[in-house]
mmCIF file of C-alpha atoms in Angstrom:
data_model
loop_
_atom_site.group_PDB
_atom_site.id
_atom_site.type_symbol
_atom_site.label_atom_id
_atom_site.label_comp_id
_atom_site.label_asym_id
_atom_site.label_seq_id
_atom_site.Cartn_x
_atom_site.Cartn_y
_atom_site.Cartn_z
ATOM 1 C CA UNK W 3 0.000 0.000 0.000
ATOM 2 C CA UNK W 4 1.669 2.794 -1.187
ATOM 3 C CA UNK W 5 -1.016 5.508 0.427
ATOM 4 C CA UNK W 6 -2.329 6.475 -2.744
ATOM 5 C CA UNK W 7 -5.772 5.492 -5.070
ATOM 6 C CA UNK W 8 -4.900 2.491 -6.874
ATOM 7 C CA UNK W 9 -3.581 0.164 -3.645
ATOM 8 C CA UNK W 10 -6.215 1.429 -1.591
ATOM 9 C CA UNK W 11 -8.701 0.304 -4.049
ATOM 10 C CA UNK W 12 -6.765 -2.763 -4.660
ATOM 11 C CA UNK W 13 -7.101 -4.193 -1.117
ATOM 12 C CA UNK W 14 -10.609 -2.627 -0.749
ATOM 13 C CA UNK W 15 -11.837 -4.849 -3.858
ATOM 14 C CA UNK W 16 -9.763 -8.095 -1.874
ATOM 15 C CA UNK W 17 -11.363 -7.032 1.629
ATOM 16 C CA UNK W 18 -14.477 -7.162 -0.684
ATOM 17 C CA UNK W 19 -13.836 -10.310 -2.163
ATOM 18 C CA UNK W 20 -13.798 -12.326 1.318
ATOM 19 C CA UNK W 21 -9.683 -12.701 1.410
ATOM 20 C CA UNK W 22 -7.523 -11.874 4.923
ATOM 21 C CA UNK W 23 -5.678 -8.601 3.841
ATOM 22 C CA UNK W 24 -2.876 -7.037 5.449
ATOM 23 C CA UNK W 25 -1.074 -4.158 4.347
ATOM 24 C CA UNK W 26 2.474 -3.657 3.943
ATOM 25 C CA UNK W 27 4.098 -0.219 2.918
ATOM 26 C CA UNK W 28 8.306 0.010 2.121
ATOM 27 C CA UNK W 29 9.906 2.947 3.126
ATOM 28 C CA UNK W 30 12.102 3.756 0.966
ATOM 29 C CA UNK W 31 12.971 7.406 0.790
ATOM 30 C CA UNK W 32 12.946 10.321 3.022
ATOM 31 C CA UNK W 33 13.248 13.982 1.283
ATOM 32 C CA UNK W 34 15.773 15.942 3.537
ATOM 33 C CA UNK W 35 14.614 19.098 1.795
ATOM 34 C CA UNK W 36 10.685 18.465 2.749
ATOM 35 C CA UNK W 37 10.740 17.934 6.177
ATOM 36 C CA UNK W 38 8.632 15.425 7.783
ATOM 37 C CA UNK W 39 5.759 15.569 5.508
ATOM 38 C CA UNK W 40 8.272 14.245 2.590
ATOM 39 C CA UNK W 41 6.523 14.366 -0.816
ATOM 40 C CA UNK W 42 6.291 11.434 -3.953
ATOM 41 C CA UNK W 43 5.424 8.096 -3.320
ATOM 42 C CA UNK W 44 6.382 6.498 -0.094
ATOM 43 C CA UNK W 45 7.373 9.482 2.019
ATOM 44 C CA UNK W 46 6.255 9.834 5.536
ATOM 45 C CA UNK W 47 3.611 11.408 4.549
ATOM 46 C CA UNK W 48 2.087 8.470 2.302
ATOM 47 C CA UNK W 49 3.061 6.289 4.721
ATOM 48 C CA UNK W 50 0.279 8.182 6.921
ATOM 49 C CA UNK W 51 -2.686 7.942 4.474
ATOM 50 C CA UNK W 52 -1.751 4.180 3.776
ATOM 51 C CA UNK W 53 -2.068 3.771 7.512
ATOM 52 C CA UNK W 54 -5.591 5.920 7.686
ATOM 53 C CA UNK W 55 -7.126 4.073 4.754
ATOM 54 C CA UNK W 56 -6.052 0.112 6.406
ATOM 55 C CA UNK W 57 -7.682 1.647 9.660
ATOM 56 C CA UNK W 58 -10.997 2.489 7.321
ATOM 57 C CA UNK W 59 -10.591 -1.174 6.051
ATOM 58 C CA UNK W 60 -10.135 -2.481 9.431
ATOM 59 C CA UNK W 61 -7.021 -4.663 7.908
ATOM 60 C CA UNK W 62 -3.825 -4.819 9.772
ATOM 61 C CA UNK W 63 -0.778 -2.543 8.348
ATOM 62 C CA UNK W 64 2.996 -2.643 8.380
ATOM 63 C CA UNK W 65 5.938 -0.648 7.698
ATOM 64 C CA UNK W 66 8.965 -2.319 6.448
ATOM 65 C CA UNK W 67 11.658 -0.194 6.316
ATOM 66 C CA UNK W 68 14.310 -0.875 2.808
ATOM 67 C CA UNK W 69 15.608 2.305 2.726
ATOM 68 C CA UNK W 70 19.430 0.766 2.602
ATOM 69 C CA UNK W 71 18.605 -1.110 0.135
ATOM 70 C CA UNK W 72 16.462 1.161 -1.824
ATOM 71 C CA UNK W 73 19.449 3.742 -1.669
ATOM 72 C CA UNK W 74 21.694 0.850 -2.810
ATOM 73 C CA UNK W 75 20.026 -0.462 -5.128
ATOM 74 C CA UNK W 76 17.901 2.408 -6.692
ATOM 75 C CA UNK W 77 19.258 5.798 -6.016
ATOM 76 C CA UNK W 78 23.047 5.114 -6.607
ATOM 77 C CA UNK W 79 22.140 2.914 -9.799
ATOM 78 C CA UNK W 80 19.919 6.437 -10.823
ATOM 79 C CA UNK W 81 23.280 7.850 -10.108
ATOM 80 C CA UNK W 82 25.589 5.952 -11.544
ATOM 81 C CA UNK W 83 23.777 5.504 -14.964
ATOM 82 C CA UNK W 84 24.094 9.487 -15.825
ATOM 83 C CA UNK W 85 27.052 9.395 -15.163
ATOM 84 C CA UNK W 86 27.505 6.725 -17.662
ATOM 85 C CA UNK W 87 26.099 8.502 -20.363
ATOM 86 C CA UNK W 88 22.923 6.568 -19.307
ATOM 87 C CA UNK W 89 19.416 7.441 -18.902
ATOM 88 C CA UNK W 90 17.874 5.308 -16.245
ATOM 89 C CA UNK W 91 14.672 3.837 -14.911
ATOM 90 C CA UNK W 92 14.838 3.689 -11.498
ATOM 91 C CA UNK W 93 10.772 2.860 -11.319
ATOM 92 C CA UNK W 94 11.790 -0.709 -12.891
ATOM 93 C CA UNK W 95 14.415 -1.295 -10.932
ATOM 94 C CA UNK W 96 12.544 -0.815 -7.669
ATOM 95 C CA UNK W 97 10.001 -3.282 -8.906
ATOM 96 C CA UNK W 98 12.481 -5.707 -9.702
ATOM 97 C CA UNK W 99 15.022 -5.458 -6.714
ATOM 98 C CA UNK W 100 11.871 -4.520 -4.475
ATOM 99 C CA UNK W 101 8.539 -5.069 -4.745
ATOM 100 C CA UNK W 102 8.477 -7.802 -6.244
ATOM 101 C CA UNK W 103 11.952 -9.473 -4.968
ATOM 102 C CA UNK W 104 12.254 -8.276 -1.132
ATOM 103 C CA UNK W 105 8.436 -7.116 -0.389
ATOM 104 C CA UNK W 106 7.135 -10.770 -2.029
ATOM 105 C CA UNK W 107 9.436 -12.656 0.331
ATOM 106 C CA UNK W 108 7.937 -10.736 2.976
ATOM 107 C CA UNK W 109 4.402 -11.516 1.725
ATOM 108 C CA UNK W 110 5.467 -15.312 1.598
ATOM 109 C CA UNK W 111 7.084 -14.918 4.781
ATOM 110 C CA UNK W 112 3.274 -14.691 5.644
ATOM 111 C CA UNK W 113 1.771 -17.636 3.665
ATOM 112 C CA UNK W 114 0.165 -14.443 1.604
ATOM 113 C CA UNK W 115 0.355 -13.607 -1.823
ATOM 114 C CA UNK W 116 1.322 -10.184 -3.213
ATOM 115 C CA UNK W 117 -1.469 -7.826 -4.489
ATOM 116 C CA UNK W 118 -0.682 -4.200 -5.810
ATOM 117 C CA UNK W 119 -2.715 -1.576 -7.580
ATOM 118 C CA UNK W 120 -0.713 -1.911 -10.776
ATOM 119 C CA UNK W 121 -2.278 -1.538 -13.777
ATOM 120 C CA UNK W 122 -1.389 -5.268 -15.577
ATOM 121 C CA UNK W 123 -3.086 -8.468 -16.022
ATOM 122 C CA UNK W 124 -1.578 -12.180 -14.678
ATOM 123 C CA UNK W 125 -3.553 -15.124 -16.906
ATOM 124 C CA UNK W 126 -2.598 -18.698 -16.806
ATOM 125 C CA UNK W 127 -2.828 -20.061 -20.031
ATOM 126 C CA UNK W 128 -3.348 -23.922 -19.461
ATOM 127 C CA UNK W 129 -1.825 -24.801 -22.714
ATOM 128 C CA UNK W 130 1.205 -23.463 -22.182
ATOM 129 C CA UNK W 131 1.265 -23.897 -18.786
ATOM 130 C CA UNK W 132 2.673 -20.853 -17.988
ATOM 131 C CA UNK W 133 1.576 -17.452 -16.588
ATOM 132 C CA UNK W 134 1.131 -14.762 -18.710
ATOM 133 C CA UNK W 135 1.823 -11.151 -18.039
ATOM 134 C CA UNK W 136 -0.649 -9.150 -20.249
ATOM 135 C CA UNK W 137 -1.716 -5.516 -20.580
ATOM 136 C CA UNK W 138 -4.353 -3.288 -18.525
ATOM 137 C CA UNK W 139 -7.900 -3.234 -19.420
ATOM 138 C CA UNK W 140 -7.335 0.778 -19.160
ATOM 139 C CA UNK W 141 -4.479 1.073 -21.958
ATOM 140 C CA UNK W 142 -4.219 4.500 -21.091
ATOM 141 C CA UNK W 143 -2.607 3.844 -17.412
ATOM 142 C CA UNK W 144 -1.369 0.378 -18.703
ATOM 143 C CA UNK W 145 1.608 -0.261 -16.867
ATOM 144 C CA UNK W 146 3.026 -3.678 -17.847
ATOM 145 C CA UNK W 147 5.813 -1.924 -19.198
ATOM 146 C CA UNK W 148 7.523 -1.381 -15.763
ATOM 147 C CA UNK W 149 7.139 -5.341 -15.408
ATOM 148 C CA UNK W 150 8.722 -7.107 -17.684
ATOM 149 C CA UNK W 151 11.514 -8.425 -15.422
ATOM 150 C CA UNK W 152 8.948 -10.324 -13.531
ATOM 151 C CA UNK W 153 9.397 -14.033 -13.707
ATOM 152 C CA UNK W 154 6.937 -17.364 -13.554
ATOM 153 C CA UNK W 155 7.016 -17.819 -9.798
ATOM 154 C CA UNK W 156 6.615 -14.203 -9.190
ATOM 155 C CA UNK W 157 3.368 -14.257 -11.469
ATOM 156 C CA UNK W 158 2.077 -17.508 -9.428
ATOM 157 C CA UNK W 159 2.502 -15.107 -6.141
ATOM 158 C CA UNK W 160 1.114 -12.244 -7.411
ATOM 159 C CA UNK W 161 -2.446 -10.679 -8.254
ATOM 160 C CA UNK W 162 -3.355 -7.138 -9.572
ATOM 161 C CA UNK W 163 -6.929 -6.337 -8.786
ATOM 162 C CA UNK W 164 -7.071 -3.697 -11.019
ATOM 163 C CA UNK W 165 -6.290 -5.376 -14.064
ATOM 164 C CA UNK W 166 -9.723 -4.787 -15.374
ATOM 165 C CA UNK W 167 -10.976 -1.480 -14.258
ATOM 166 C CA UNK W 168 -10.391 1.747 -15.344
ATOM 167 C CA UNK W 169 -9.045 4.724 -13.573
ATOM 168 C CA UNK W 170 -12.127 6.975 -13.453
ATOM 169 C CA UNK W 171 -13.994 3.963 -11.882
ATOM 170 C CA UNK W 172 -10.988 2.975 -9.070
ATOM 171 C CA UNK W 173 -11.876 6.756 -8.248
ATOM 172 C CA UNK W 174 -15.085 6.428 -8.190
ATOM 173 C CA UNK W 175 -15.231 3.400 -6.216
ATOM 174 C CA UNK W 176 -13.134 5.088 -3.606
ATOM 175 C CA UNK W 177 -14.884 7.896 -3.043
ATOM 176 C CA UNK W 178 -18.079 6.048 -2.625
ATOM 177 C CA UNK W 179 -15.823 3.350 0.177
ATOM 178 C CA UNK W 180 -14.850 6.494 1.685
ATOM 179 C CA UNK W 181 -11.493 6.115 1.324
ATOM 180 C CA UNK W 182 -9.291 8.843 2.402
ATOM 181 C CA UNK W 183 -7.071 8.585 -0.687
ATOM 182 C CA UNK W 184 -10.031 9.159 -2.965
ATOM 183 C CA UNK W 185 -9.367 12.556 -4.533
ATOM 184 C CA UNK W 186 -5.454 12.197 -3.840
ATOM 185 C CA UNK W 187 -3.846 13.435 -7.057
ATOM 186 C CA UNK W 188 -1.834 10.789 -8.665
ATOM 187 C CA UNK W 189 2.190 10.626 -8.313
ATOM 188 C CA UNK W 190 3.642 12.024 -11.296
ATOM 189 C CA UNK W 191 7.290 12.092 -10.318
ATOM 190 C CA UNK W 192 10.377 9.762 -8.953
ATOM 191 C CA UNK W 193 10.131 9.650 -5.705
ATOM 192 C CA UNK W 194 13.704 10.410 -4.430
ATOM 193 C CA UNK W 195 12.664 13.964 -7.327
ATOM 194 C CA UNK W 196 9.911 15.782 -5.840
ATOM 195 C CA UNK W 197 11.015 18.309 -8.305
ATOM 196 C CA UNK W 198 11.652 16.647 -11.337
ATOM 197 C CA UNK W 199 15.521 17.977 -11.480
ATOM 198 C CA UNK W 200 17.625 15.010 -11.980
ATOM 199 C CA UNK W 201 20.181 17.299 -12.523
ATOM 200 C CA UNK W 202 20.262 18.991 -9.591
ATOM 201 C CA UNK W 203 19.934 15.549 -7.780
ATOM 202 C CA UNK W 204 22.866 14.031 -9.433
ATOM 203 C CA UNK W 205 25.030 17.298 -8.705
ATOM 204 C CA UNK W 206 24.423 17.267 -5.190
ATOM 205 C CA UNK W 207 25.019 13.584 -4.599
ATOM 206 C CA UNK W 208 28.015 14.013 -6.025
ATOM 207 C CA UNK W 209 29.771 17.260 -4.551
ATOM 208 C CA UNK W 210 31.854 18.158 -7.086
ATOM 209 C CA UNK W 211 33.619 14.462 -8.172
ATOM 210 C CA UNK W 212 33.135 12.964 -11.110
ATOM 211 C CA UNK W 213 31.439 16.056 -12.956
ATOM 212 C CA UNK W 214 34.131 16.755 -15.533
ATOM 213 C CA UNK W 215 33.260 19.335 -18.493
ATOM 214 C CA UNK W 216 33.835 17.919 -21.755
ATOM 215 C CA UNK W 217 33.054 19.161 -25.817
ATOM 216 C CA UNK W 218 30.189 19.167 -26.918
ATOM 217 C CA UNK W 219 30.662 18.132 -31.043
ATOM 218 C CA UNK W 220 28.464 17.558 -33.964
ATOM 219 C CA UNK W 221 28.055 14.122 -35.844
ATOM 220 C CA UNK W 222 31.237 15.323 -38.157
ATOM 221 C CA UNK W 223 33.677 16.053 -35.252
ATOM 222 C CA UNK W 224 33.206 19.834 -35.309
ATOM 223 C CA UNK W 225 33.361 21.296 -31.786
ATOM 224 C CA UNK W 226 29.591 23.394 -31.345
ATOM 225 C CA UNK W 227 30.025 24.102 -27.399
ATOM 226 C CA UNK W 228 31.065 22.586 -24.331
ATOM 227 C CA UNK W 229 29.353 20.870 -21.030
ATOM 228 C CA UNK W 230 29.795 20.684 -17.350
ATOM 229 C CA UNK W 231 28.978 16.768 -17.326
ATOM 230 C CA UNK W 232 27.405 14.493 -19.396
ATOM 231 C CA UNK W 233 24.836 13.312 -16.918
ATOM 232 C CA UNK W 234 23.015 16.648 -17.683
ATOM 233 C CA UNK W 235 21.925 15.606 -20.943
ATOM 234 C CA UNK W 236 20.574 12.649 -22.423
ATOM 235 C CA UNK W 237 19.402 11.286 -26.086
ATOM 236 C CA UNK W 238 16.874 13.139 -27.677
ATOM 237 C CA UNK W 239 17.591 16.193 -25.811
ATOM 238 C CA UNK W 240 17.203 19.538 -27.686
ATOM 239 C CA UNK W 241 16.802 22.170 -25.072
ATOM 240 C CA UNK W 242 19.788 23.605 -22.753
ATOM 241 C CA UNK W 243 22.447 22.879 -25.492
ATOM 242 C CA UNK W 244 23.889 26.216 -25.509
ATOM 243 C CA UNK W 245 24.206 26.237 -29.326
ATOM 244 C CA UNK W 246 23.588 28.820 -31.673
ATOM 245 C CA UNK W 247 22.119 27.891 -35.114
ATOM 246 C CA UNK W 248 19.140 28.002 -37.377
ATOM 247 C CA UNK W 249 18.096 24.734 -36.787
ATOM 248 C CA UNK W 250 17.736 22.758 -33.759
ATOM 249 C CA UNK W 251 20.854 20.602 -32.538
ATOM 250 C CA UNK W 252 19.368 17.346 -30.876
ATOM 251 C CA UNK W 253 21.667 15.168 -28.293
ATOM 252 C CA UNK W 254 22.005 11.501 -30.249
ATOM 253 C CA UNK W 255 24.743 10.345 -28.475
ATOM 254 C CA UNK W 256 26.958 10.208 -25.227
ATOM 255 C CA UNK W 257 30.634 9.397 -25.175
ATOM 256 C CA UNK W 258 31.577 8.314 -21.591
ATOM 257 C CA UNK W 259 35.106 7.370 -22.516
ATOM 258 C CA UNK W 260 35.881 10.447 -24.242
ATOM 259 C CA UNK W 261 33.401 12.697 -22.197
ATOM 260 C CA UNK W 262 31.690 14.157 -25.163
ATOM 261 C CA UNK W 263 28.451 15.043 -25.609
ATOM 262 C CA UNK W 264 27.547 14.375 -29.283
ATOM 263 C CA UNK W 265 24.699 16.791 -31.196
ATOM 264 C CA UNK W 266 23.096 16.318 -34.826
ATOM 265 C CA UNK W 267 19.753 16.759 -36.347
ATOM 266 C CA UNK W 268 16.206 15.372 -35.834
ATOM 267 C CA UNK W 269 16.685 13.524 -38.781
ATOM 268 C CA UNK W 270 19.863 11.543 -37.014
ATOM 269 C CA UNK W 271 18.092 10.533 -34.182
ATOM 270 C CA UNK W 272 16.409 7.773 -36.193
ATOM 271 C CA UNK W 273 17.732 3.994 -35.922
ATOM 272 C CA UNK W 274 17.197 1.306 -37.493
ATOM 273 C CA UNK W 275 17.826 -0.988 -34.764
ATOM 274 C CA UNK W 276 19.081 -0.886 -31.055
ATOM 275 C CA UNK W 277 21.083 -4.168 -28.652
ATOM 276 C CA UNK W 278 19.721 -4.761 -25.684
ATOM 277 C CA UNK W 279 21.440 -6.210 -22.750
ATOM 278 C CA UNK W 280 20.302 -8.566 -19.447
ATOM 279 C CA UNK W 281 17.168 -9.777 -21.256
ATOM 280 C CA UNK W 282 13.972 -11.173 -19.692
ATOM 281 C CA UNK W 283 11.874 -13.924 -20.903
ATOM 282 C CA UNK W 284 8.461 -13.692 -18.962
ATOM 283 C CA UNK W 285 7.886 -17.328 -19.617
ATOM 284 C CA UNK W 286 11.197 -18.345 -19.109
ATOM 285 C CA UNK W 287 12.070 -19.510 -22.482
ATOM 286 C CA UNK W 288 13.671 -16.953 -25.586
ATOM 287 C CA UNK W 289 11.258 -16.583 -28.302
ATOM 288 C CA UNK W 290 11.666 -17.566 -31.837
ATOM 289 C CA UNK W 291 15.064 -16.252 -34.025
ATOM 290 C CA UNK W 292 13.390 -13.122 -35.794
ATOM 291 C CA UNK W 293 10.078 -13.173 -34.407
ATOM 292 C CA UNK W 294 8.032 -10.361 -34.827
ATOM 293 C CA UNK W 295 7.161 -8.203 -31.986
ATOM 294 C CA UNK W 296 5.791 -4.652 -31.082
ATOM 295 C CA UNK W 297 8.562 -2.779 -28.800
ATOM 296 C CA UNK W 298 8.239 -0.171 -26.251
ATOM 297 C CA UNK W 299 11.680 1.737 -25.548
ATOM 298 C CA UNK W 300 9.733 4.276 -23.844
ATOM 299 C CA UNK W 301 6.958 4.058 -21.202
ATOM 300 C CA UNK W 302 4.597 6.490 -22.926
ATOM 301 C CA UNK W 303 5.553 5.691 -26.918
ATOM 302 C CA UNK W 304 3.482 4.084 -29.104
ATOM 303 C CA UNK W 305 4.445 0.756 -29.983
ATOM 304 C CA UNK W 306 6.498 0.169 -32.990
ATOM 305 C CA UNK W 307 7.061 -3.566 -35.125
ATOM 306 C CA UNK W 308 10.077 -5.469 -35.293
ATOM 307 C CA UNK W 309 12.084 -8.276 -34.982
ATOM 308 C CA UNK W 310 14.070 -9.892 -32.376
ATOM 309 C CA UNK W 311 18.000 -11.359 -32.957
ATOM 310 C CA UNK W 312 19.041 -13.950 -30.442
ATOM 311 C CA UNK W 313 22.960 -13.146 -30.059
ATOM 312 C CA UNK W 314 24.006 -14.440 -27.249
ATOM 313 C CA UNK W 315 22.937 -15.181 -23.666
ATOM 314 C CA UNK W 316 21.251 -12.002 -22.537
ATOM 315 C CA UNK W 317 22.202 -9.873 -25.729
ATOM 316 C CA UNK W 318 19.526 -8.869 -28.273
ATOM 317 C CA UNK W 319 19.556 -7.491 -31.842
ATOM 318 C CA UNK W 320 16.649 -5.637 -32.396
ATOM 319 C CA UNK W 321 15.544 -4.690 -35.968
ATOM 320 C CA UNK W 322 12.539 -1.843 -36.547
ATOM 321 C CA UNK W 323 10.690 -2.163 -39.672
ATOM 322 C CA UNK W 324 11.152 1.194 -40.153
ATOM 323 C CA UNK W 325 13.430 3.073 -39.102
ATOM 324 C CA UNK W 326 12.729 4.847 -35.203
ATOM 325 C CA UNK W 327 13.916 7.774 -33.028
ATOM 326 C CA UNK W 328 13.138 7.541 -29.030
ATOM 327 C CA UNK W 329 16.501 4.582 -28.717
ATOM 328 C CA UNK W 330 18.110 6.070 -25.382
ATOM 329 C CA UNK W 331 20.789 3.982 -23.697
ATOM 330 C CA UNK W 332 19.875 3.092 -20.063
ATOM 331 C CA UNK W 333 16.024 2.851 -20.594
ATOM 332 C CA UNK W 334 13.874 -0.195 -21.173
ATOM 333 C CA UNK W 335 12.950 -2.171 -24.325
ATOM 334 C CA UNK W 336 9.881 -3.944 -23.837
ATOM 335 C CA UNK W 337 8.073 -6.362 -26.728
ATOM 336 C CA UNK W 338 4.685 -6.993 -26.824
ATOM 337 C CA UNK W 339 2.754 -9.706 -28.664
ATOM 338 C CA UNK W 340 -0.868 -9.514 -28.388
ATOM 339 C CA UNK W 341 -1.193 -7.557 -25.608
ATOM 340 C CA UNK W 342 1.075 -9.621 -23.448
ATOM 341 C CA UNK W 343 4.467 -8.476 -22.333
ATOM 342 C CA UNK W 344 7.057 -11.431 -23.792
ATOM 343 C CA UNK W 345 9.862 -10.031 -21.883
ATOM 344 C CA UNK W 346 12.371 -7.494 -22.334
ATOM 345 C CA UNK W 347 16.065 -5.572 -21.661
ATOM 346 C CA UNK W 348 17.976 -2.531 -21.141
ATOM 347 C CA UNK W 349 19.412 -0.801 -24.064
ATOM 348 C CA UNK W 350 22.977 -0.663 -24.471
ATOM 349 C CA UNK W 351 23.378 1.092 -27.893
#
């Protein structure tokens, strides 16, 4: 219970349903810079409403406190990824390494299963005999995406109660329960970024080491500018370049070993294929040598078609149809195949 809409609605509907709910919140982060009421998901101050809306339920509640780990695990790897020349997603990672790693073992540590107010589907499909991980009923707050490291015996511990409901109705069925998270506005943000700057984050963790300005060149080698670090900017990025010209200068690509930040046009941020690394097979098994899929490399971008390279253990060739901008190293590559997430991997280049 995370002290917002969705997993108060989640174990209402259980409650509901006749099952023995408890609820368990992670504290994970607490803003130095907002004070005890904290801000984004899992501050203090959610940690408060989850506990008011278990006390509505009349369900016993929890506080488990990862936030070792979560720093660990989650804010340095944020950290460490920029200053790769990576963009990361820290929101996966704290699924994977958390929720559904270190909060399930808690769960089982309780003969209980797992329930969250994600936005997915688990099916078992009989004649596979596996579990399938498949997309929201509500495509527009779909969030499978942020799953696909997930595994078969995670799926068989898990259950997402609002798999087929739609936003507007979770609200609506919490303000007619009551619930004191009913009108709360949704989290829009990281949580360890109340304010959005990454870049201000990054600096500050660091205090001065590692942030080494570079040049700042064009696709030919011509220096345009230079930077202060290249974990300000990532791929895609247009704005804050510092570059004079008639036409917009777009970041396509970040040179760690060099420490160059590399600029060209709209026109050469489009790819005809990306590798990902540390892929995930929901099902367990790799699919087919150029199967065709639909691929996510973004959370909110429109699936796109193409096939899938087997190269090696963990390493994937993947091959648009046609040829795609939105390929940022550090983010997530999910494929799709009929509305159900096949698995997945971080994108190396």
């Amino acid at each position: 219970m995370s002290g917002g809409v969705d997993s108060s609605v989640a174990a209402a509907l259980l409650c509901a349903q006749g099952y023995q709910v408890i609820g368990l919140t992670m504290r994970l982060w607490d803003n130095p810079q907002a004070g005890d009421e904290g801000s984004g998901c899992c501050s203090p101050e959610d940690i408060y409403d989850a506990r008011r809306v278990a006390g509505q339920l009349g369900i016993p509640f929890y506080v488990i406190n990862f936030r070792d780990f979560f720093e660990r695990e989650v804010v340095n790897y944020f950290v460490d990824s920029y200053l790769q020349g990576r963009t990361p997603n820290p929101c996966i990672v704290c699924n994977q390494r958390l929720k559904f790693d270190l909060l399930l073992r808690k769960a089982r540590e309780l003969d209980a299963r797992l329930a969250t107010g994600h936005y997915a589907g688990i099916q078992f499909d009989a004649q596979s005999n596996r579990y399938l991980l498949k997309k929201a009923q509500d495509l527009g707050k779909d969030q499978s995406y942020f799953l696909f490291t997930m595994n078969q015996e995670q799926l068989s511990d898990c259950v997402f109660p609002l798999s087929d409901i739609h936003k507007a109705e979770v609200r609506s069925l919490a303000a007619e329960l009551g619930l004191k998270s009913a009108r709360k506005p949704d989290s829009q943000e990281i949580c360890f970024l109340p304010n959005g700057r990454y870049v201000d984050f990054v600096r500050q963790r660091l205090g001065g080491a590692g942030i080494r300005p570079g040049l700042i060149l064009d696709t030919r080698g011509r220096v345009l500018g230079t930077h202060q670090g290249i974990f300000a900017y990532t791929v895609g990025q247009r704005r804050r370049l510092g570059i004079a010209s008639d036409r917009p200068y777009y970041v396509v690509a970040l040179n760690q070993r060099l420490n160059q930040v590399i600029v060209g046009r709209e026109e050469e941020l489009y790819r005809p294929g990306f590798v990902i690394e540390e892929a995930h097979w929901v099902s367990g098994m790799p699919p087919a040598e150029g199967k065709q899929v639909t691929v996510k490399t973004r959370y909110r971008q429109t699936e796109t078609s193409a096939r899938i390279y087997l190269d090696q253990p963990g390493r994937v060739r993947v091959k648009f149809l046609s040829p795609q901008k939105g390929v940022v190293p550090g983010q997530a590559a999910v494929f799709y195949q009929d509305g159900t997430v096949i698995g997945g991997g971080w994108i190396k280049d």
